[in-house]
Amino acid sequence: MSQELRAVEWTGNGLALIDQTLLPHRTQIVDVRDVDTLVDAVRRLVVRGAPAIGAAGAYGVAIAVLQGAREGWSEAEVRAAVARVREARPTAVNLMVCVDRVMTRFAEGLDAVLAEAAAVQREDVEANRAMGAAGADWLLKRVGEDRPLRVLTHCNTGALATAGWGTALGVIRELHARGRLEAVYVDETRPLLQGSRLTAWELVQEGIAHYVQADGAAAGTILRGQVDAVVVGADRIAANGDTANKVGTVGVALACADAGVPFLVAAPTTTVDLSTATGADIHIELRGEEEVLEWAGVRTAPTGSRGHNPAFDVTPGRLVTGLVTERGVLEVSAGELPGDRMR
């Protein structure tokens, strides 16, 4: 099912987005035909995952063009609306890269904009397929086990987070297709539970054996020898290999380093930002306090407590065993850096 799943789909006059805030209990489509609705969808995580946000942003240029035609906007107003889409979430570089790419066709009109956005979406699926195969090859060679592998992942990196197939979850799906996957440990991914709500939902569709675990259990699971490899995605990768991903990732990487377990980051080249030298230069989005102070609208922390809610953390490149893109695998911790190989 998830092979055919599209979190972002152009309908001819707007975007159809699967509302990921409602999964796994309800599947609902958000019809996006104006910039306000798209910006709200990106900020509320109706659509999430760096590649999926990038695809939505690419089509967002068309949304702005169509809305401008309906409402009589000037070119400057259309460009300002596109800038709002581009800035809807600051950490995921794919959004900015994909909007900028489509804007190179802006002067050619709506058909050219839509053709470029469709190319963004198509190329992401192709890239995901390629990195799935490359990542599976690398893991099987690196781990060197004849038995099926036990893999841990954090957050959601599947079809819901991309234009289709998935990044880190694409590697896992490839292992499953080859009969080389025993089970997946799925971190629940606090505070919004993208692991338990979304990744587990995708794995159920595929019939892949898995265990949902608390984020705090991940390090112990790794150190007790219950995990052969970890595969995660990324929202931005600096030139030195430092990787921003969903908050909680760096603790998983530290446990892998201590246990000698491979830590693999799977992301398309659009996630690599060579203009960002190190992770210290990556802007980390701070989300609303209520996400950590409340649960389902009910206050769980004392009145007077403040919330600290970074959406991402940065894993130093020295902890990244391998970075897999559609071009192959870089062994970052061994000195193969994106800034050296991808310019």
Short mmCIF file of C-alpha atoms in Angstrom, two decimals:
data_model
loop_
_atom_site.label_atom_id
_atom_site.label_comp_id
_atom_site.label_asym_id
_atom_site.label_seq_id
_atom_site.Cartn_x
_atom_site.Cartn_y
_atom_site.Cartn_z
CA MET A 1 0.00 0.00 0.00
CA SER A 2 2.68 2.53 0.96
CA GLN A 3 4.41 1.94 -2.38
CA GLU A 4 1.43 3.67 -4.01
CA LEU A 5 0.94 6.15 -1.18
CA ARG A 6 1.39 9.82 -2.06
CA ALA A 7 1.47 12.30 0.80
CA VAL A 8 1.58 15.14 -1.76
CA GLU A 9 -0.49 14.95 -4.97
CA TRP A 10 -1.30 17.61 -7.56
CA THR A 11 -5.00 17.49 -8.50
CA GLY A 12 -4.96 19.81 -11.50
CA ASN A 13 -5.90 22.96 -9.63
CA GLY A 14 -4.45 22.40 -6.18
CA LEU A 15 -2.71 20.03 -3.79
CA ALA A 16 -4.17 17.02 -2.03
CA LEU A 17 -2.28 16.42 1.22
CA ILE A 18 -2.80 13.48 3.55
CA ASP A 19 -3.40 15.05 6.96
CA GLN A 20 -0.68 13.32 8.96
CA THR A 21 -1.86 14.86 12.22
CA LEU A 22 -4.87 12.51 12.12
CA LEU A 23 -3.11 9.22 11.34
CA PRO A 24 -3.30 6.35 12.16
CA HIS A 25 -6.93 6.57 13.26
CA ARG A 26 -8.34 8.65 10.41
CA THR A 27 -7.26 9.21 6.81
CA GLN A 28 -8.32 12.65 5.61
CA ILE A 29 -7.23 14.73 2.63
CA VAL A 30 -6.62 18.47 2.93
CA ASP A 31 -7.48 20.34 -0.27
CA VAL A 32 -4.96 23.15 -0.74
CA ARG A 33 -5.78 25.92 -3.19
CA ASP A 34 -4.30 28.99 -1.51
CA VAL A 35 -1.01 29.98 0.08
CA ASP A 36 -2.42 30.48 3.59
CA THR A 37 -3.70 26.89 3.67
CA LEU A 38 -0.39 25.52 2.41
CA VAL A 39 1.73 27.49 4.89
CA ASP A 40 -0.56 26.37 7.72
CA ALA A 41 -0.34 22.74 6.55
CA VAL A 42 3.47 22.86 6.57
CA ARG A 43 3.65 24.52 9.98
CA ARG A 44 1.06 22.22 11.61
CA LEU A 45 2.78 19.10 10.19
CA VAL A 46 -0.19 18.13 8.03
CA VAL A 47 2.64 17.52 5.57
CA ARG A 48 6.05 16.76 7.08
CA GLY A 49 9.35 15.11 6.26
CA ALA A 50 11.96 17.12 4.38
CA PRO A 51 11.41 15.62 0.88
CA ALA A 52 7.60 15.79 1.17
CA ILE A 53 7.81 19.40 2.33
CA GLY A 54 10.08 20.08 -0.64
CA ALA A 55 7.53 18.60 -3.06
CA ALA A 56 4.73 20.60 -1.43
CA GLY A 57 6.84 23.75 -1.71
CA ALA A 58 7.54 23.07 -5.37
CA TYR A 59 3.83 22.89 -6.10
CA GLY A 60 3.33 25.83 -3.77
CA VAL A 61 4.76 28.08 -6.48
CA ALA A 62 1.90 26.95 -8.73
CA ILE A 63 -0.58 27.54 -5.90
CA ALA A 64 0.67 31.12 -5.61
CA VAL A 65 0.50 31.68 -9.36
CA LEU A 66 -3.08 30.37 -9.57
CA GLN A 67 -4.22 32.33 -6.51
CA GLY A 68 -2.61 35.48 -7.89
CA ALA A 69 -4.47 35.05 -11.18
CA ARG A 70 -7.78 34.59 -9.33
CA GLU A 71 -7.28 37.55 -7.03
CA GLY A 72 -5.53 39.96 -9.35
CA TRP A 73 -2.15 40.00 -7.61
CA SER A 74 0.84 41.80 -9.05
CA GLU A 75 3.98 39.82 -9.82
CA ALA A 76 5.55 41.24 -6.67
CA GLU A 77 2.63 39.94 -4.61
CA VAL A 78 2.94 36.48 -6.15
CA ARG A 79 6.66 36.43 -5.37
CA ALA A 80 5.96 37.53 -1.80
CA ALA A 81 3.49 34.67 -1.43
CA VAL A 82 6.10 32.22 -2.74
CA ALA A 83 8.56 33.59 -0.18
CA ARG A 84 6.06 32.81 2.59
CA VAL A 85 5.89 29.19 1.39
CA ARG A 86 9.69 29.00 1.22
CA GLU A 87 10.04 30.19 4.83
CA ALA A 88 7.24 28.09 6.36
CA ARG A 89 9.72 25.80 8.17
CA PRO A 90 13.33 26.91 8.63
CA THR A 91 15.32 23.72 9.26
CA ALA A 92 14.39 21.46 6.33
CA VAL A 93 16.55 22.70 3.46
CA ASN A 94 14.56 20.75 0.83
CA LEU A 95 11.73 23.29 1.06
CA MET A 96 14.00 26.17 0.09
CA VAL A 97 15.91 24.21 -2.55
CA CYS A 98 12.76 22.97 -4.29
CA VAL A 99 10.99 26.33 -4.24
CA ASP A 100 14.10 28.02 -5.65
CA ARG A 101 14.40 25.37 -8.36
CA VAL A 102 10.81 25.85 -9.52
CA MET A 103 11.17 29.63 -9.41
CA THR A 104 13.81 29.37 -12.16
CA ARG A 105 10.84 28.56 -14.45
CA PHE A 106 8.55 31.26 -13.01
CA ALA A 107 8.90 33.67 -15.94
CA GLU A 108 7.84 30.91 -18.38
CA GLY A 109 4.36 30.63 -16.91
CA LEU A 110 2.19 28.13 -15.06
CA ASP A 111 2.79 25.13 -17.33
CA ALA A 112 6.55 25.43 -16.90
CA VAL A 113 6.18 25.80 -13.13
CA LEU A 114 4.01 22.68 -12.95
CA ALA A 115 6.41 20.71 -15.17
CA GLU A 116 9.32 21.57 -12.88
CA ALA A 117 7.34 20.71 -9.74
CA ALA A 118 6.37 17.35 -11.26
CA ALA A 119 10.05 16.73 -12.04
CA VAL A 120 10.93 17.45 -8.39
CA GLN A 121 8.40 14.85 -7.27
CA ARG A 122 9.40 12.24 -9.86
CA GLU A 123 13.12 12.63 -9.16
CA ASP A 124 12.57 12.23 -5.42
CA VAL A 125 10.88 8.86 -5.91
CA GLU A 126 13.70 7.75 -8.22
CA ALA A 127 16.29 8.94 -5.71
CA ASN A 128 14.55 7.09 -2.88
CA ARG A 129 14.59 3.85 -4.85
CA ALA A 130 18.28 4.25 -5.60
CA MET A 131 19.26 5.04 -2.01
CA GLY A 132 17.14 2.15 -0.74
CA ALA A 133 19.17 -0.28 -2.84
CA ALA A 134 22.52 1.38 -2.04
CA GLY A 135 21.77 1.50 1.68
CA ALA A 136 20.71 -2.13 1.81
CA ASP A 137 23.83 -3.22 -0.09
CA TRP A 138 26.06 -1.23 2.26
CA LEU A 139 24.41 -2.53 5.43
CA LEU A 140 24.55 -6.17 4.36
CA LYS A 141 28.22 -5.81 3.46
CA ARG A 142 29.05 -3.82 6.61
CA VAL A 143 27.22 -5.97 9.14
CA GLY A 144 28.27 -9.18 7.43
CA GLU A 145 25.54 -11.33 8.96
CA ASP A 146 23.90 -14.26 7.20
CA ARG A 147 20.77 -13.89 9.32
CA PRO A 148 18.14 -11.19 8.77
CA LEU A 149 18.93 -7.83 10.38
CA ARG A 150 17.34 -6.04 13.31
CA VAL A 151 17.12 -2.34 12.50
CA LEU A 152 16.18 0.66 14.64
CA THR A 153 14.75 3.87 13.18
CA HIS A 154 13.66 7.23 14.57
CA CYS A 155 10.78 9.42 13.36
CA ASN A 156 9.06 8.76 10.01
CA THR A 157 11.02 8.55 6.77
CA GLY A 158 8.68 6.56 4.55
CA ALA A 159 6.26 7.34 1.76
CA LEU A 160 4.49 9.80 4.07
CA ALA A 161 7.66 11.85 4.49
CA THR A 162 8.71 11.90 0.84
CA ALA A 163 7.30 12.01 -2.67
CA GLY A 164 7.07 8.20 -2.45
CA TRP A 165 8.84 5.01 -1.25
CA GLY A 166 10.95 6.62 1.50
CA THR A 167 14.52 7.41 2.54
CA ALA A 168 15.56 5.51 5.68
CA LEU A 169 12.33 3.52 5.54
CA GLY A 170 13.08 2.88 1.88
CA VAL A 171 16.31 1.14 2.96
CA ILE A 172 14.31 -0.90 5.45
CA ARG A 173 11.71 -1.81 2.84
CA GLU A 174 14.49 -2.93 0.48
CA LEU A 175 15.93 -5.21 3.18
CA HIS A 176 12.44 -6.64 3.74
CA ALA A 177 11.98 -7.22 0.00
CA ARG A 178 15.25 -9.17 -0.06
CA GLY A 179 14.22 -11.32 2.90
CA ARG A 180 17.01 -9.82 5.01
CA LEU A 181 14.97 -8.04 7.69
CA GLU A 182 14.01 -9.65 10.99
CA ALA A 183 12.30 -6.74 12.72
CA VAL A 184 12.30 -2.97 13.12
CA TYR A 185 12.50 -1.12 16.43
CA VAL A 186 10.43 2.03 15.95
CA ASP A 187 11.13 4.91 18.33
CA GLU A 188 7.81 6.53 19.20
CA THR A 189 9.38 9.98 18.53
CA ARG A 190 8.17 12.40 21.15
CA PRO A 191 6.44 14.78 21.41
CA LEU A 192 4.27 14.23 18.31
CA LEU A 193 4.75 10.46 17.91
CA GLN A 194 5.68 10.34 14.23
CA GLY A 195 7.22 6.92 14.85
CA SER A 196 4.29 5.25 16.57
CA ARG A 197 1.60 7.04 14.54
CA LEU A 198 3.18 7.07 11.09
CA THR A 199 6.14 4.70 10.74
CA ALA A 200 4.31 1.89 12.51
CA TRP A 201 1.27 2.55 10.29
CA GLU A 202 3.40 2.22 7.14
CA LEU A 203 5.04 -0.96 8.43
CA VAL A 204 1.63 -2.49 9.15
CA GLN A 205 0.62 -1.82 5.53
CA GLU A 206 3.77 -3.67 4.39
CA GLY A 207 3.41 -6.57 6.82
CA ILE A 208 6.84 -5.80 8.30
CA ALA A 209 7.46 -7.08 11.84
CA HIS A 210 8.18 -4.23 14.25
CA TYR A 211 8.17 -3.06 17.85
CA VAL A 212 7.22 0.45 18.93
CA GLN A 213 9.35 1.60 21.83
CA ALA A 214 9.70 4.72 23.95
CA ASP A 215 12.46 7.05 22.79
CA GLY A 216 14.15 6.55 26.15
CA ALA A 217 14.41 2.81 25.46
CA ALA A 218 16.47 3.20 22.29
CA ALA A 219 19.92 3.48 23.85
CA GLY A 220 19.35 0.45 26.07
CA THR A 221 18.05 -1.61 23.15
CA ILE A 222 21.22 -0.77 21.20
CA LEU A 223 23.63 -1.36 24.08
CA ARG A 224 22.03 -4.72 24.94
CA GLY A 225 22.91 -6.02 21.47
CA GLN A 226 19.35 -6.16 20.16
CA VAL A 227 20.05 -3.93 17.14
CA ASP A 228 22.34 -4.63 14.18
CA ALA A 229 22.07 -1.21 12.56
CA VAL A 230 20.28 2.14 12.83
CA VAL A 231 18.89 3.96 9.80
CA VAL A 232 17.49 7.49 10.09
CA GLY A 233 16.63 10.33 7.75
CA ALA A 234 17.72 13.97 7.79
CA ASP A 235 16.31 17.46 7.40
CA ARG A 236 19.61 19.19 6.66
CA ILE A 237 23.15 17.89 6.25
CA ALA A 238 26.10 20.30 6.54
CA ALA A 239 29.19 20.16 4.35
CA ASN A 240 31.14 18.44 7.14
CA GLY A 241 28.52 15.70 7.58
CA ASP A 242 26.81 17.11 10.68
CA THR A 243 23.17 16.08 10.38
CA ALA A 244 20.01 17.74 11.64
CA ASN A 245 17.18 15.28 12.19
CA LYS A 246 14.18 14.86 14.45
CA VAL A 247 14.99 15.59 18.08
CA GLY A 248 16.22 12.46 19.85
CA THR A 249 18.43 11.31 16.98
CA VAL A 250 21.75 12.36 18.51
CA GLY A 251 21.19 10.15 21.57
CA VAL A 252 20.66 7.18 19.27
CA ALA A 253 23.89 8.01 17.42
CA LEU A 254 25.84 8.22 20.68
CA ALA A 255 24.59 4.80 21.75
CA CYS A 256 25.59 3.38 18.35
CA ALA A 257 29.09 4.82 18.70
CA ASP A 258 29.49 3.21 22.12
CA ALA A 259 28.13 -0.16 20.97
CA GLY A 260 29.93 -0.24 17.61
CA VAL A 261 26.63 -0.37 15.71
CA PRO A 262 26.49 1.25 12.24
CA PHE A 263 24.56 4.53 12.19
CA LEU A 264 23.31 5.23 8.67
CA VAL A 265 21.71 8.47 7.49
CA ALA A 266 19.59 8.17 4.32
CA ALA A 267 18.69 11.39 2.50
CA PRO A 268 18.59 12.74 -1.05
CA THR A 269 21.28 15.13 -2.23
CA THR A 270 18.71 17.96 -1.97
CA THR A 271 19.04 17.60 1.82
CA VAL A 272 22.79 18.26 1.68
CA ASP A 273 23.43 21.98 2.14
CA LEU A 274 26.99 22.72 1.11
CA SER A 275 26.52 26.39 2.01
CA THR A 276 26.21 25.31 5.65
CA ALA A 277 29.71 24.53 6.90
CA THR A 278 28.84 22.74 10.15
CA GLY A 279 25.88 21.78 12.27
CA ALA A 280 26.48 24.84 14.43
CA ASP A 281 25.19 26.91 11.50
CA ILE A 282 21.90 25.01 11.19
CA HIS A 283 18.90 26.93 12.49
CA ILE A 284 16.93 24.66 14.86
CA GLU A 285 13.20 25.27 14.83
CA LEU A 286 11.64 25.81 18.26
CA ARG A 287 8.00 24.75 18.28
CA GLY A 288 5.21 25.73 20.67
CA GLU A 289 5.49 24.93 24.37
CA GLU A 290 2.11 23.20 24.44
CA GLU A 291 3.48 20.23 22.50
CA VAL A 292 5.54 19.20 25.54
CA LEU A 293 3.45 20.71 28.34
CA GLU A 294 0.14 19.15 27.23
CA TRP A 295 -1.19 15.84 25.95
CA ALA A 296 -4.32 15.83 23.75
CA GLY A 297 -5.12 19.30 25.02
CA VAL A 298 -4.79 18.38 28.69
CA ARG A 299 -2.06 20.05 30.74
CA THR A 300 0.42 17.44 32.03
CA ALA A 301 3.04 19.78 33.51
CA PRO A 302 2.48 22.07 36.50
CA THR A 303 1.18 25.57 35.91
CA GLY A 304 4.22 27.81 35.81
CA SER A 305 6.47 25.26 34.06
CA ARG A 306 7.98 26.41 30.77
CA GLY A 307 8.47 24.19 27.76
CA HIS A 308 11.66 23.74 25.71
CA ASN A 309 10.65 22.18 22.40
CA PRO A 310 13.38 21.99 19.72
CA ALA A 311 12.03 20.08 16.74
CA PHE A 312 15.48 18.82 15.73
CA ASP A 313 18.94 18.08 17.06
CA VAL A 314 22.29 17.84 15.30
CA THR A 315 24.33 14.64 15.14
CA PRO A 316 28.06 15.37 14.63
CA GLY A 317 29.50 13.91 11.47
CA ARG A 318 32.02 11.89 13.48
CA LEU A 319 29.07 9.75 14.66
CA VAL A 320 27.62 9.17 11.17
CA THR A 321 29.00 5.86 9.95
CA GLY A 322 27.48 6.25 6.51
CA LEU A 323 25.49 8.82 4.53
CA VAL A 324 23.50 7.23 1.73
CA THR A 325 22.13 9.36 -1.10
CA GLU A 326 20.98 8.44 -4.60
CA ARG A 327 24.67 8.69 -5.61
CA GLY A 328 25.87 6.02 -3.18
CA VAL A 329 27.29 5.88 0.33
CA LEU A 330 29.81 8.21 1.97
CA GLU A 331 31.54 6.87 5.08
CA VAL A 332 31.44 10.20 6.88
CA SER A 333 33.03 9.14 10.17
CA ALA A 334 35.98 7.81 8.14
CA GLY A 335 36.52 11.19 6.51
CA GLU A 336 34.39 11.04 3.32
CA LEU A 337 32.60 14.40 3.63
CA PRO A 338 29.71 15.75 1.55
CA GLY A 339 31.59 19.01 1.04
CA ASP A 340 34.44 17.13 -0.62
CA ARG A 341 32.40 14.76 -2.77
CA MET A 342 29.27 16.67 -3.82
CA ARG A 343 30.48 20.05 -5.06
#
